[in-house]
Short mmCIF file of C-alpha atoms in Angstrom, two decimals:
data_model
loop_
_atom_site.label_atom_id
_atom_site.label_comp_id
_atom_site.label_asym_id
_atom_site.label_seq_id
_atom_site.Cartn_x
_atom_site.Cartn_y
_atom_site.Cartn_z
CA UNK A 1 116.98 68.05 121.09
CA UNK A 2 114.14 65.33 121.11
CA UNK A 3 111.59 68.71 120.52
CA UNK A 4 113.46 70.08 117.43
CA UNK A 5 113.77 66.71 115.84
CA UNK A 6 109.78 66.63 116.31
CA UNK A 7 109.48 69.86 114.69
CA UNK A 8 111.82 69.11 112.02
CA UNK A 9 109.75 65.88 111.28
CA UNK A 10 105.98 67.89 111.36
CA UNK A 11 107.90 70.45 109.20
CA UNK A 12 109.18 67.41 107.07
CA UNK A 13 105.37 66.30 106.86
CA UNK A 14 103.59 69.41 105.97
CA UNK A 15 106.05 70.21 103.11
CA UNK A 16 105.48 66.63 101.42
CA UNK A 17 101.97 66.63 101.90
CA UNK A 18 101.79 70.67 100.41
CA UNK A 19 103.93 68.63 97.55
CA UNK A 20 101.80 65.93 96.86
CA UNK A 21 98.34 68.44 97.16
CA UNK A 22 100.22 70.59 94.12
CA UNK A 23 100.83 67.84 92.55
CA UNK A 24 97.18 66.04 92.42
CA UNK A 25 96.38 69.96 91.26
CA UNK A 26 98.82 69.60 88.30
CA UNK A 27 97.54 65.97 87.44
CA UNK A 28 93.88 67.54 87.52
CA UNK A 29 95.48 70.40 84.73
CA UNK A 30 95.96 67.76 82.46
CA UNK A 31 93.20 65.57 82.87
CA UNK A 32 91.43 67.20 79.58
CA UNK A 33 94.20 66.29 78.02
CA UNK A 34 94.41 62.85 78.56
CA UNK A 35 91.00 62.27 77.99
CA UNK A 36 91.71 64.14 74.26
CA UNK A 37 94.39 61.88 73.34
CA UNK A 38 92.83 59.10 74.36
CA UNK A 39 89.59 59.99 72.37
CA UNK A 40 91.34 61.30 69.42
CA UNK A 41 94.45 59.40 69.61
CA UNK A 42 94.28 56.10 71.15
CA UNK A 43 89.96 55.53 70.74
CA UNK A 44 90.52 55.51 67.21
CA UNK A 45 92.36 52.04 67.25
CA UNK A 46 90.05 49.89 67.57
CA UNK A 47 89.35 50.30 64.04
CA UNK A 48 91.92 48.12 63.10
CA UNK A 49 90.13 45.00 63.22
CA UNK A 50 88.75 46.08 59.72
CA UNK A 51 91.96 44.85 58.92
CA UNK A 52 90.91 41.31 59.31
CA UNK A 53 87.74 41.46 57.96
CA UNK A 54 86.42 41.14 54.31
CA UNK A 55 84.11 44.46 55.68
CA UNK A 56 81.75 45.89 52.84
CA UNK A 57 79.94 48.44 53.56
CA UNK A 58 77.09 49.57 54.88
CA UNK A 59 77.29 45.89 56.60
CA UNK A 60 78.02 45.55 60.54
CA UNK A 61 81.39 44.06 61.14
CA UNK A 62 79.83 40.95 62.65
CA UNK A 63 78.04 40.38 59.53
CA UNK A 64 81.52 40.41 57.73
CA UNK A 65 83.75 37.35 57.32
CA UNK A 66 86.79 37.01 59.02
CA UNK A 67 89.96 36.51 56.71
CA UNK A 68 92.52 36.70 59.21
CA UNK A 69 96.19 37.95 57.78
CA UNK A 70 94.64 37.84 54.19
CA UNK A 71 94.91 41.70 53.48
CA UNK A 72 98.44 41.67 54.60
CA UNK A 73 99.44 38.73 52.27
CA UNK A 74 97.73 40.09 49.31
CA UNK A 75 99.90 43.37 49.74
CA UNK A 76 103.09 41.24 49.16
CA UNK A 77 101.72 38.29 46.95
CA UNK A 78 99.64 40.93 44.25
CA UNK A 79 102.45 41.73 41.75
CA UNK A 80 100.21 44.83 40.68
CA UNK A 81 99.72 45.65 44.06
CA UNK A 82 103.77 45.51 44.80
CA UNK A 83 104.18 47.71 41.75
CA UNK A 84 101.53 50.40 42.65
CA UNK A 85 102.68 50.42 46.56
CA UNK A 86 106.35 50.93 45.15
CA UNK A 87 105.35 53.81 43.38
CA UNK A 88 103.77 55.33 46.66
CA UNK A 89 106.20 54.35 48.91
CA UNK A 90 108.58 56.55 45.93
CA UNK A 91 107.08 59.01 46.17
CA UNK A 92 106.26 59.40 49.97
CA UNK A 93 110.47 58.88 50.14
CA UNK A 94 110.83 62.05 47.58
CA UNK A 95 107.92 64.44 49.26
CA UNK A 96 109.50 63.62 52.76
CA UNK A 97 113.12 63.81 52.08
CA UNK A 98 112.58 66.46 49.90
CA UNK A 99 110.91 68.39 53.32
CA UNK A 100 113.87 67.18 55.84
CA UNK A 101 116.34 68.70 53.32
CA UNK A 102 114.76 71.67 53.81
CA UNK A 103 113.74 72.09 57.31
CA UNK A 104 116.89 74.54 57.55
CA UNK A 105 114.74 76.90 55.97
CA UNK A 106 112.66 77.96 59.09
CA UNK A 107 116.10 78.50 60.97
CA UNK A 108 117.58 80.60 58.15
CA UNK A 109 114.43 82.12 57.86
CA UNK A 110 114.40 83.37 61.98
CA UNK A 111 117.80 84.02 61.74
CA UNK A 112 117.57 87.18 59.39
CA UNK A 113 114.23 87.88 61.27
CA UNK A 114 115.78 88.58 64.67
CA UNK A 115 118.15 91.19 62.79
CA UNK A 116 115.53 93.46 61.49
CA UNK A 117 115.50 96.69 63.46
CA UNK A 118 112.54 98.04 62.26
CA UNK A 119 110.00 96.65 64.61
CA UNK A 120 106.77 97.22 62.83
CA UNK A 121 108.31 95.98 59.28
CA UNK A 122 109.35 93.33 61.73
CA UNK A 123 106.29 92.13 62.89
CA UNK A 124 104.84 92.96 59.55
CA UNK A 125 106.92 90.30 58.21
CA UNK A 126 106.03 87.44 60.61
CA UNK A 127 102.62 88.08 60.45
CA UNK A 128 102.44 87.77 56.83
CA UNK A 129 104.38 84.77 56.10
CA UNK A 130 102.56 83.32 59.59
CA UNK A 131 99.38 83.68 58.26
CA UNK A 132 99.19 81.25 55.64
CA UNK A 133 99.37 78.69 57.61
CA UNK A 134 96.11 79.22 58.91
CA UNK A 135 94.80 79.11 55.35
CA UNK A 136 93.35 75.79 54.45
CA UNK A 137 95.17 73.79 51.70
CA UNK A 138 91.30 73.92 50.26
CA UNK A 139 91.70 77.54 49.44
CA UNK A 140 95.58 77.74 48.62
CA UNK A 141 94.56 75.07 45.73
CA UNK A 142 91.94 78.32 45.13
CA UNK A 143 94.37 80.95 44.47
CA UNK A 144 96.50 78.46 42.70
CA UNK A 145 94.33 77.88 40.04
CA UNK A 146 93.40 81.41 39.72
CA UNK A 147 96.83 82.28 38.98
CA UNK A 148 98.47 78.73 37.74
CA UNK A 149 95.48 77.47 35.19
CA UNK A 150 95.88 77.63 31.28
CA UNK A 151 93.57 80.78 31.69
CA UNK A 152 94.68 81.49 34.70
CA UNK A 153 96.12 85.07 35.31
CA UNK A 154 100.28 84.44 35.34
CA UNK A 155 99.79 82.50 31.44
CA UNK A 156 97.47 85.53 30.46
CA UNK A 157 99.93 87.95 31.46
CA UNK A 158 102.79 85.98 29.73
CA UNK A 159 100.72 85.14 26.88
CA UNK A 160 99.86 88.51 26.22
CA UNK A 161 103.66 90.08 26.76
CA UNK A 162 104.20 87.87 23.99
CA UNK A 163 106.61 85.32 26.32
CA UNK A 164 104.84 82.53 25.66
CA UNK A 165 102.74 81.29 22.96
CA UNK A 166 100.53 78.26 24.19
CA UNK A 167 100.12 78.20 28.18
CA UNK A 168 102.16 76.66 30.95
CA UNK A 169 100.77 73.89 31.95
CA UNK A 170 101.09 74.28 36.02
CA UNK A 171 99.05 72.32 37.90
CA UNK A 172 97.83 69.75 34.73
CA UNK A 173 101.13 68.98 34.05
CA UNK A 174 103.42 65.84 35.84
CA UNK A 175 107.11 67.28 35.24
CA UNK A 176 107.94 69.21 38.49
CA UNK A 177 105.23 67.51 40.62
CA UNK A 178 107.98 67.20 43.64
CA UNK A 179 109.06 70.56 43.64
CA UNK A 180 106.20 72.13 42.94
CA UNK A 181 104.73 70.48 46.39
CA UNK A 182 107.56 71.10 48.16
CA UNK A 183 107.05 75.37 47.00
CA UNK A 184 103.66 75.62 47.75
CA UNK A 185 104.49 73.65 51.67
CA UNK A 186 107.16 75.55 52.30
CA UNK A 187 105.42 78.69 51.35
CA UNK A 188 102.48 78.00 53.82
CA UNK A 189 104.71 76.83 57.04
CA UNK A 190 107.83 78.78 56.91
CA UNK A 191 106.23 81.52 58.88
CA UNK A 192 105.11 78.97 61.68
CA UNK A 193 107.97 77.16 61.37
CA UNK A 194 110.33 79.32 62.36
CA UNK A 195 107.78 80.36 65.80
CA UNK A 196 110.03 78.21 67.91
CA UNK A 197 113.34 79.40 66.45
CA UNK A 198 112.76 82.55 67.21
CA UNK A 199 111.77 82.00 70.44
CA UNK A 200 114.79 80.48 70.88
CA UNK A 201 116.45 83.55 70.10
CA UNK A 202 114.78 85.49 72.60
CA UNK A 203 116.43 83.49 74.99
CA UNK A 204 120.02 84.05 74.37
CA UNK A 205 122.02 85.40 76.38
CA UNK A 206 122.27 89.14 75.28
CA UNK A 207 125.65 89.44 77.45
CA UNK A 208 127.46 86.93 74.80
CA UNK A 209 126.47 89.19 72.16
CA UNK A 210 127.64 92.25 73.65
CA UNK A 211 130.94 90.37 74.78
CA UNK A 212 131.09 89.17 71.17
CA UNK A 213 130.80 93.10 69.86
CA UNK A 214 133.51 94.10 72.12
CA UNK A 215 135.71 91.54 70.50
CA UNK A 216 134.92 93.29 67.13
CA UNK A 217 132.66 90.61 65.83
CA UNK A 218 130.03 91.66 63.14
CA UNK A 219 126.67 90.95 62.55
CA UNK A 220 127.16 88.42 60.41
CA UNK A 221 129.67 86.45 62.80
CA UNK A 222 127.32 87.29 65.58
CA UNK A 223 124.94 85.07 63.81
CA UNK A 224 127.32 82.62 62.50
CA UNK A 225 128.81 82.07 65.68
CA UNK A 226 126.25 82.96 68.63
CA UNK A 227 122.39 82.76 67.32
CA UNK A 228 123.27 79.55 64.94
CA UNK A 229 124.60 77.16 67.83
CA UNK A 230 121.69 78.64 70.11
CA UNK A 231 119.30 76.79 67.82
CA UNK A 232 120.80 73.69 67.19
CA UNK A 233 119.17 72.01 70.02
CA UNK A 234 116.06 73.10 68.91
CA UNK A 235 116.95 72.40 65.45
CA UNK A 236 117.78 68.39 65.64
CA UNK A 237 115.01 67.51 67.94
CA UNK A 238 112.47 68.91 65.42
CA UNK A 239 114.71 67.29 62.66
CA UNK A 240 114.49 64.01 64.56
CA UNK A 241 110.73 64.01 65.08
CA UNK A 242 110.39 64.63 61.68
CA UNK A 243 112.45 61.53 60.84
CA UNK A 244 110.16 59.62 63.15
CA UNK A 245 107.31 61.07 61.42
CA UNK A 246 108.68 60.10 57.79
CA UNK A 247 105.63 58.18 56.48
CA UNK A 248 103.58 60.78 57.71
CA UNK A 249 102.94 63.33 54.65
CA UNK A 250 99.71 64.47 55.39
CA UNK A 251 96.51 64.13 52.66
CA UNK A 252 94.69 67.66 52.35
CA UNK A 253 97.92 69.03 50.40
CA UNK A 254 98.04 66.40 47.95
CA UNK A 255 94.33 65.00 47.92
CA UNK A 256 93.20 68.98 46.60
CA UNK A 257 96.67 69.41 43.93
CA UNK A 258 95.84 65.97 42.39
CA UNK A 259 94.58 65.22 39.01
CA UNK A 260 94.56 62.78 36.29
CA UNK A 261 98.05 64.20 35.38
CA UNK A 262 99.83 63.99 38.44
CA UNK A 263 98.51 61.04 39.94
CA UNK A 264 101.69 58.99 39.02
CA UNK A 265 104.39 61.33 41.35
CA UNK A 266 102.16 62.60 43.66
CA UNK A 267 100.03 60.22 45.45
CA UNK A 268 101.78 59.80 48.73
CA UNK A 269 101.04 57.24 51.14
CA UNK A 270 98.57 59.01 53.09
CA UNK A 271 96.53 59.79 49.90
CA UNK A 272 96.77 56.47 48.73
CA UNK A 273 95.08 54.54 51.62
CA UNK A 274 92.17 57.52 51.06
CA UNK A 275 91.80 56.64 47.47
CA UNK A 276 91.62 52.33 48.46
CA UNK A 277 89.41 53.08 51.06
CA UNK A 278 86.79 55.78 49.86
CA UNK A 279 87.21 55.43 46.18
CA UNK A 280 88.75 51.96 45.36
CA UNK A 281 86.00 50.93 47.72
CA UNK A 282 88.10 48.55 49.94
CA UNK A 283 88.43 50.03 53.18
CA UNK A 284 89.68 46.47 54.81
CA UNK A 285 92.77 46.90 52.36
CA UNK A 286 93.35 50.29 53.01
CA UNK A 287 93.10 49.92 57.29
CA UNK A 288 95.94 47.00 56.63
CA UNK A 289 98.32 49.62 54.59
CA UNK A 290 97.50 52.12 57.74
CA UNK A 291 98.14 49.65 60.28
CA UNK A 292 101.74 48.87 58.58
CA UNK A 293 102.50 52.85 58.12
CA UNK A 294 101.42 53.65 61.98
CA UNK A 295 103.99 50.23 62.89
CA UNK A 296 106.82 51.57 60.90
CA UNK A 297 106.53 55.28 62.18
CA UNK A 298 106.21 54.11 65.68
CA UNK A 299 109.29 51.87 65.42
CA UNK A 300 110.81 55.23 63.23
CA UNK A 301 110.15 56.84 66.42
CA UNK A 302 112.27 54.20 68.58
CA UNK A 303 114.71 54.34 66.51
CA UNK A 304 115.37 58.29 66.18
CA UNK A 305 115.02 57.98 70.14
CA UNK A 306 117.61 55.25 70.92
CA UNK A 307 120.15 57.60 68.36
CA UNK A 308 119.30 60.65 69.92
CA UNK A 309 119.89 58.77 73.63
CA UNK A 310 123.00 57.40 72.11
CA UNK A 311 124.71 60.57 70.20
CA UNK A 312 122.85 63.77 72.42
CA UNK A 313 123.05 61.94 75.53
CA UNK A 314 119.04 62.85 75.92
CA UNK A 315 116.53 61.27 74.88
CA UNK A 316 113.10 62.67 73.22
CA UNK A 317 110.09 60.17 74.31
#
């Protein structure tokens, strides 16, 4: 008895030490990636003591006097400055809740994918509305101008069908700024937005389909009532990480599609703090307005976590 129980107890040993061997292996794996976050990620930080400096450029920091709070304050006390941040803070509202009410899109979108037969016009299709988002927004402001501009070729074609007399203005004009964003974003990630949706897909269950079939259902209430619930999962934790990432707009989009049209409705946050910093030539100011976003979109991120924890029973962080 005594002699099993020993063996037991080596065997015991040997399988926890195999366990914690693979598992220093794993931690190894991701070692890289540690070190990237912390160099891209978490490195980065300690540029937020520009915040409380009166920093001018191309002075050390030490040479720079210390102001303490006085950055934040004048955020709050500068009536011009409320006004302008109002604006952006408007518009960073419209250009993000604009995208959450249409981040169905990539689900609809992989949906109607998954149904096409045809596996080369399949794949044909994903590819092609894939690719653009590998296109920078550099050269999709490129093509829009070749196409959107007074002399650009969709008002030559109009003008000379006789539809129009005096060009569209397009991208020099501030009436649709919103929506016109919101069509040129949605045209360069629904392709890769949908990636994970369909993916999602492929892991259904093919039995509940065929039991579904039998039943008599067809392909529309295959969708409606098998694929659709498979992605909801998928669907609300992407929905909530894009709540926690509200603030978060992005700059290249906006910075190249700007102009002294549009500036009004479509300087978002992100652009703004670029255009204090590097332009407006106060780059204490505009580290202050980052340090407040990156606060808000971490406690954003709390937030959509303790919901998530409280409503889904699981939690995302």
């Amino acid at each position: 008895m005594q002699n099993i129980l020993s063996l037991q107890t080596k065997e015991s040993e040997k399988v926890k030490k195999k366990k914690n061997v693979q598992g220093k292996i794993m931690f190894l794996y991701i070692v890289p990636f540690l070190i990237l976050s912390f160099a891209f990620s978490y490195f980065p930080l300690h540029g937020w003591a520009y915040a409380f400096f009166d920093y001018r450029p191309p002075l050390k920091l030490s040479q720079c006097d210390f102001v303490g709070m006085q950055w934040f304050k004048m955020l709050f006390s500068n009536k011009t400055q409320v006004s302008q941040l109002l604006k952006v803070m408007i518009n960073t509202f419209a250009m993000s809740g604009l995208t959450l009410a249409t981040s169905f899109l990539p689900v609809i979108f992989a949906i109607f994918l998954s149904e096409i037969k045809c596996k080369w016009f399949k794949n044909f299709v994903q590819t092609f509305t894939t690719v653009p988002n590998f296109i920078s927004w550099v050269m999709v402001y490129s093509v829009a101008y070749s196409l959107f501009t007074n002399t650009g070729m969709v008002n030559t074609i109009l003008m000379n069908l006789g539809v129009i007399s005096t060009p569209l203005k397009f991208l020099d004009g501030d009436s649709h700024t919103w929506l016109s964003m919101l069509v040129w974003y949605t045209w360069k990630g629904l392709g890769w937005g949908s990636i994970m949706y369909l993916a999602a897909i492929a892991g259904v269950d093919q039995e509940l389909y065929d039991a579904a079939k039998v039943d008599g259902a067809n392909r529309f209430k295959l969708m409606r009532y098998i694929t659709l619930p498979a992605l909801m999962p998928t669907f609300f934790v992407l929905l909530m990480l894009a709540v926690a990432n509200f603030l978060n707009n992005g700059l290249d989009q906006y910075y190249v599609f700007q102009n002294s049209f549009n500036k009004a409705h479509i300087q978002v946050l992100d652009l703004y703090v670029y255009n204090i910093g590097m332009t407006g030539k106060s780059p204490s100011l505009a580290t202050a307005i980052g340090m407040l976003k990156s606060i808000v979109s971490v406690t954003l991120l709390f937030i959509v976590n303790h919901v998530s924890k409280r409503v889904r029973g699981e939690t995302i962080i």
